[in-house]
Short mmCIF file of C-alpha atoms and ligand atoms in Angstrom, two decimals:
data_model
loop_
_atom_site.label_atom_id
_atom_site.label_comp_id
_atom_site.label_asym_id
_atom_site.label_seq_id
_atom_site.Cartn_x
_atom_site.Cartn_y
_atom_site.Cartn_z
CA MET A 1 44.27 12.90 115.15
CA GLU A 2 46.73 10.43 114.21
CA THR A 3 48.81 8.62 116.97
CA GLN A 4 51.96 8.05 115.17
CA SER A 5 54.74 10.71 116.04
CA PHE A 6 57.94 11.58 114.41
CA SER A 7 61.30 12.18 116.53
CA ILE A 8 63.89 14.97 115.52
CA SER A 9 67.11 14.58 117.51
CA LEU A 10 69.71 17.41 118.02
CA PRO A 11 72.63 16.23 115.86
CA LYS A 12 75.50 16.78 118.06
CA ASN A 13 73.64 15.51 121.20
CA PRO A 14 70.79 12.78 120.12
CA SER A 15 69.68 12.29 123.88
CA ILE A 16 67.86 15.62 123.03
CA THR A 17 64.73 14.81 121.01
CA VAL A 18 61.37 16.33 120.43
CA ASN A 19 58.44 14.80 118.79
CA LEU A 20 55.96 15.90 116.19
CA ILE A 21 52.50 14.83 116.22
CA PRO A 22 50.24 15.14 113.32
CA GLY A 23 46.67 16.44 113.57
CA HIS A 24 44.81 19.64 113.47
CA PHE A 25 45.79 21.75 116.57
CA THR A 26 44.76 25.36 117.76
CA THR A 27 46.77 27.73 119.86
CA ASN A 28 45.32 30.70 121.36
CA ASN A 29 46.24 32.64 117.84
CA ALA A 30 46.75 30.17 115.12
CA HIS A 31 46.45 26.75 113.77
CA THR A 32 49.07 24.07 113.20
CA ASN A 33 49.35 20.69 111.57
CA ASN A 34 51.35 19.07 113.98
CA TYR A 35 52.02 19.34 117.88
CA LEU A 36 55.66 20.11 118.57
CA ASP A 37 56.01 18.09 121.89
CA VAL A 38 59.07 19.57 123.77
CA SER A 39 57.49 18.36 127.41
CA VAL A 40 60.78 15.73 127.70
CA LEU A 41 63.35 18.45 127.42
CA LYS A 42 61.37 20.45 130.15
CA SER A 43 60.35 17.77 132.66
CA ASN A 44 63.01 14.87 132.38
CA THR A 45 65.65 16.12 134.75
CA ALA A 46 68.48 14.29 132.75
CA VAL A 47 67.66 15.37 129.47
CA ALA A 48 66.89 19.11 130.89
CA ARG A 49 70.34 18.96 132.35
CA ASP A 50 71.93 17.95 128.82
CA VAL A 51 69.47 20.93 127.16
CA ALA A 52 70.84 23.44 129.78
CA ARG A 53 74.37 22.63 128.98
CA GLU A 54 73.62 23.45 125.26
CA ILE A 55 71.84 26.37 125.92
CA ALA A 56 74.74 28.03 127.93
CA ILE A 57 77.30 27.43 125.52
CA PRO A 58 76.85 30.91 123.81
CA TYR A 59 76.92 32.66 127.07
CA LEU A 60 79.39 30.80 129.12
CA SER A 61 82.75 33.07 128.57
CA THR A 62 80.99 36.29 127.36
CA THR A 63 77.66 36.98 129.12
CA LEU A 64 77.07 38.26 132.62
CA VAL A 65 73.71 37.04 134.07
CA ASP A 66 72.04 37.64 137.23
CA THR A 67 68.46 36.68 136.30
CA ILE A 68 67.24 33.85 134.22
CA VAL A 69 63.31 34.75 133.22
CA CYS A 70 61.49 31.39 132.39
CA MET A 71 58.43 31.32 129.90
CA GLU A 72 56.27 28.26 129.18
CA LYS A 73 57.52 26.15 132.38
CA MET A 74 61.09 26.18 131.39
CA GLU A 75 62.15 26.45 134.93
CA VAL A 76 63.71 23.02 135.36
CA ILE A 77 65.99 23.84 132.46
CA GLY A 78 66.56 27.47 133.90
CA ALA A 79 67.82 26.21 137.07
CA TYR A 80 70.34 23.71 135.71
CA LEU A 81 71.46 26.62 133.63
CA ALA A 82 72.07 28.33 136.25
CA GLN A 83 74.03 25.96 137.80
CA GLU A 84 76.06 25.59 134.23
CA LEU A 85 76.52 29.30 134.19
CA VAL A 86 78.15 29.58 137.62
CA GLN A 87 80.44 26.56 137.32
CA GLU A 88 84.20 26.75 138.28
CA GLY A 89 86.29 27.58 134.99
CA THR A 90 88.95 30.19 133.83
CA SER A 91 87.00 31.20 131.04
CA VAL A 92 83.68 31.04 132.64
CA ILE A 93 82.56 34.69 133.44
CA ASN A 94 79.82 34.06 135.89
CA THR A 95 81.84 31.56 138.26
CA GLY A 96 80.63 31.90 141.69
CA ASN A 97 77.87 34.46 141.21
CA ILE A 98 74.20 33.92 142.43
CA ILE A 99 71.58 33.82 139.68
CA HIS A 100 68.01 33.93 140.08
CA VAL A 101 65.49 31.96 138.31
CA ILE A 102 61.93 33.54 138.11
CA SER A 103 58.78 33.60 136.08
CA PRO A 104 56.36 36.43 135.41
CA LEU A 105 52.47 36.07 136.12
CA SER A 106 49.90 36.67 133.65
CA ASN A 107 47.56 39.69 135.31
CA ALA A 108 43.75 39.87 134.49
CA TYR A 109 44.22 41.86 131.47
CA GLY A 110 46.51 39.16 130.05
CA ASN A 111 49.87 41.47 130.73
CA LEU A 112 52.85 39.64 132.09
CA VAL A 113 54.05 41.18 135.42
CA PHE A 114 56.26 40.41 138.44
CA PRO A 115 55.00 40.85 142.13
CA ASP A 116 56.57 43.92 143.79
CA SER A 117 58.77 41.53 146.05
CA VAL A 118 60.79 40.16 143.08
CA THR A 119 61.12 43.26 140.52
CA GLY A 120 64.46 43.84 142.18
CA ARG A 121 65.64 40.75 140.35
CA ILE A 122 64.93 42.29 136.92
CA SER A 123 65.64 45.96 137.49
CA GLY A 124 69.31 47.09 136.48
CA LYS A 125 70.06 43.29 136.15
CA ASN A 126 71.22 41.13 133.25
CA VAL A 127 68.47 39.13 132.27
CA LEU A 128 68.57 35.83 130.24
CA LEU A 129 65.33 34.97 128.55
CA LEU A 130 64.30 31.39 128.32
CA ILE A 131 61.31 30.54 126.38
CA ALA A 132 60.16 26.92 125.06
CA THR A 133 58.94 27.38 121.62
CA ILE A 134 59.03 30.40 119.31
CA SER A 135 56.34 30.11 116.49
CA SER A 136 54.78 33.52 116.24
CA GLY A 137 56.75 36.07 118.31
CA ARG A 138 53.79 36.70 120.41
CA THR A 139 54.93 35.30 123.58
CA LEU A 140 58.79 36.29 123.12
CA ASN A 141 57.60 40.05 122.27
CA GLY A 142 55.48 40.14 125.53
CA ALA A 143 58.28 38.73 127.79
CA MET A 144 60.69 41.27 126.11
CA GLU A 145 58.22 44.24 126.82
CA CYS A 146 57.91 42.96 130.35
CA ILE A 147 61.55 42.78 131.06
CA ALA A 148 62.15 46.43 129.62
CA TYR A 149 59.35 47.56 131.44
CA TYR A 150 60.84 46.65 134.90
CA GLY A 151 64.02 47.85 133.81
CA GLY A 152 65.94 44.53 133.04
CA LYS A 153 68.81 44.47 130.68
CA LEU A 154 68.40 41.69 127.99
CA ALA A 155 71.59 39.77 128.02
CA GLY A 156 70.32 37.00 125.78
CA ILE A 157 67.42 35.07 124.52
CA SER A 158 67.23 31.18 124.38
CA ALA A 159 64.57 28.92 122.96
CA LEU A 160 63.92 25.24 122.48
CA TYR A 161 62.36 25.91 118.99
CA LEU A 162 62.64 28.91 116.70
CA ALA A 163 60.47 29.47 113.65
CA SER A 164 62.75 30.77 111.00
CA ASN A 165 60.20 33.53 109.95
CA VAL A 166 60.50 35.42 113.46
CA SER A 167 62.36 38.24 113.68
CA VAL A 168 62.40 40.54 116.99
CA GLY A 169 65.42 42.50 116.26
CA ALA A 170 67.48 40.59 118.76
CA GLU A 171 69.65 37.63 118.61
CA ILE A 172 67.96 34.35 119.49
CA HIS A 173 69.91 31.06 120.03
CA PRO A 174 67.68 28.34 119.43
CA LEU A 175 68.17 24.28 119.88
CA PHE A 176 65.98 23.38 117.15
CA THR A 177 64.55 25.54 114.08
CA SER A 178 62.14 25.08 111.56
CA GLU A 179 64.77 24.04 109.21
CA ASP A 180 64.94 20.79 111.39
CA MET A 181 61.18 20.23 110.55
CA PRO A 182 60.03 21.12 107.36
CA GLY A 183 56.45 19.68 107.48
CA TYR A 184 55.65 21.47 110.80
CA LYS A 185 53.56 24.72 109.94
CA LEU A 186 51.61 27.33 111.62
CA PHE A 187 48.88 29.53 110.21
CA PRO A 188 46.56 32.18 111.15
CA THR A 189 43.40 30.93 111.97
CA SER A 190 42.01 32.46 109.01
CA GLU A 191 44.25 30.97 106.61
CA CYS A 192 44.21 27.50 107.82
CA GLN A 193 43.83 24.96 105.05
CA MET A 194 42.83 22.33 107.48
CA CYS A 195 39.73 24.32 108.18
CA LYS A 196 38.96 25.42 104.73
CA SER A 197 38.71 21.71 103.94
CA GLY A 198 36.04 20.82 106.55
CA GLN A 199 38.85 19.06 109.02
CA LYS A 200 37.75 19.36 112.51
CA LEU A 201 40.06 20.37 115.09
CA ASP A 202 41.81 17.55 117.34
CA ALA A 203 42.86 19.50 120.37
CA ILE A 204 43.95 22.62 122.04
CA ILE A 205 47.64 23.56 122.72
CA SER A 206 48.38 25.33 126.18
CA SER A 207 51.95 25.84 127.63
CA GLU A 208 51.26 22.59 129.84
CA GLY A 209 50.32 20.43 126.52
CA TYR A 210 47.36 19.51 124.34
CA THR A 211 43.95 18.72 125.22
CA ARG A 212 41.77 16.65 122.92
CA ILE A 213 38.42 18.05 121.46
CA GLU A 214 35.98 15.31 122.04
ZN1 ZN B 1 42.44 25.02 111.30
#
């Protein structure tokens, strides 16, 4: 695994930067030639606040939001996003509203569920879905099914990264797309060129980060 990484900044706000770390990585359903590191965006509160401001823009004057559902450790950004959406402003549609920020659990069968005590935040509510990276669409589809199952009305989907080949029949607002990082590729495990050429796996990717394989 190489130690060199490449930074990609958001043109309209260069403080928002993600890193690509080259290597041979596996997720639970695919292999990739880079680790897309968005952790600073999620955990550095100053950056997360800037990210939330950018994410809020398409919804500020148009979209009622009762609940923000966070996937993949997006809760810090979710909290700042709620703050952005309820700010004072003549064209701000959610001014003064209360927005809840919640995350589903994964049950023993791998399905996303909400405890009974919080389903009232979803049922009949306008739900904005916040997700870190959309590469295969699998996590996104699971989250959309979960929100529909509990009777939520999907008000919008925002992501830090969206692969351009993903289509779910709903509009997605990404900060970065695969056009911003042409070298970054995800492969079905059976079609991974690095595996075919005998290159050993470097690390396992989870929503928390990556873990090296010794
Ligand atoms: Zn591989």
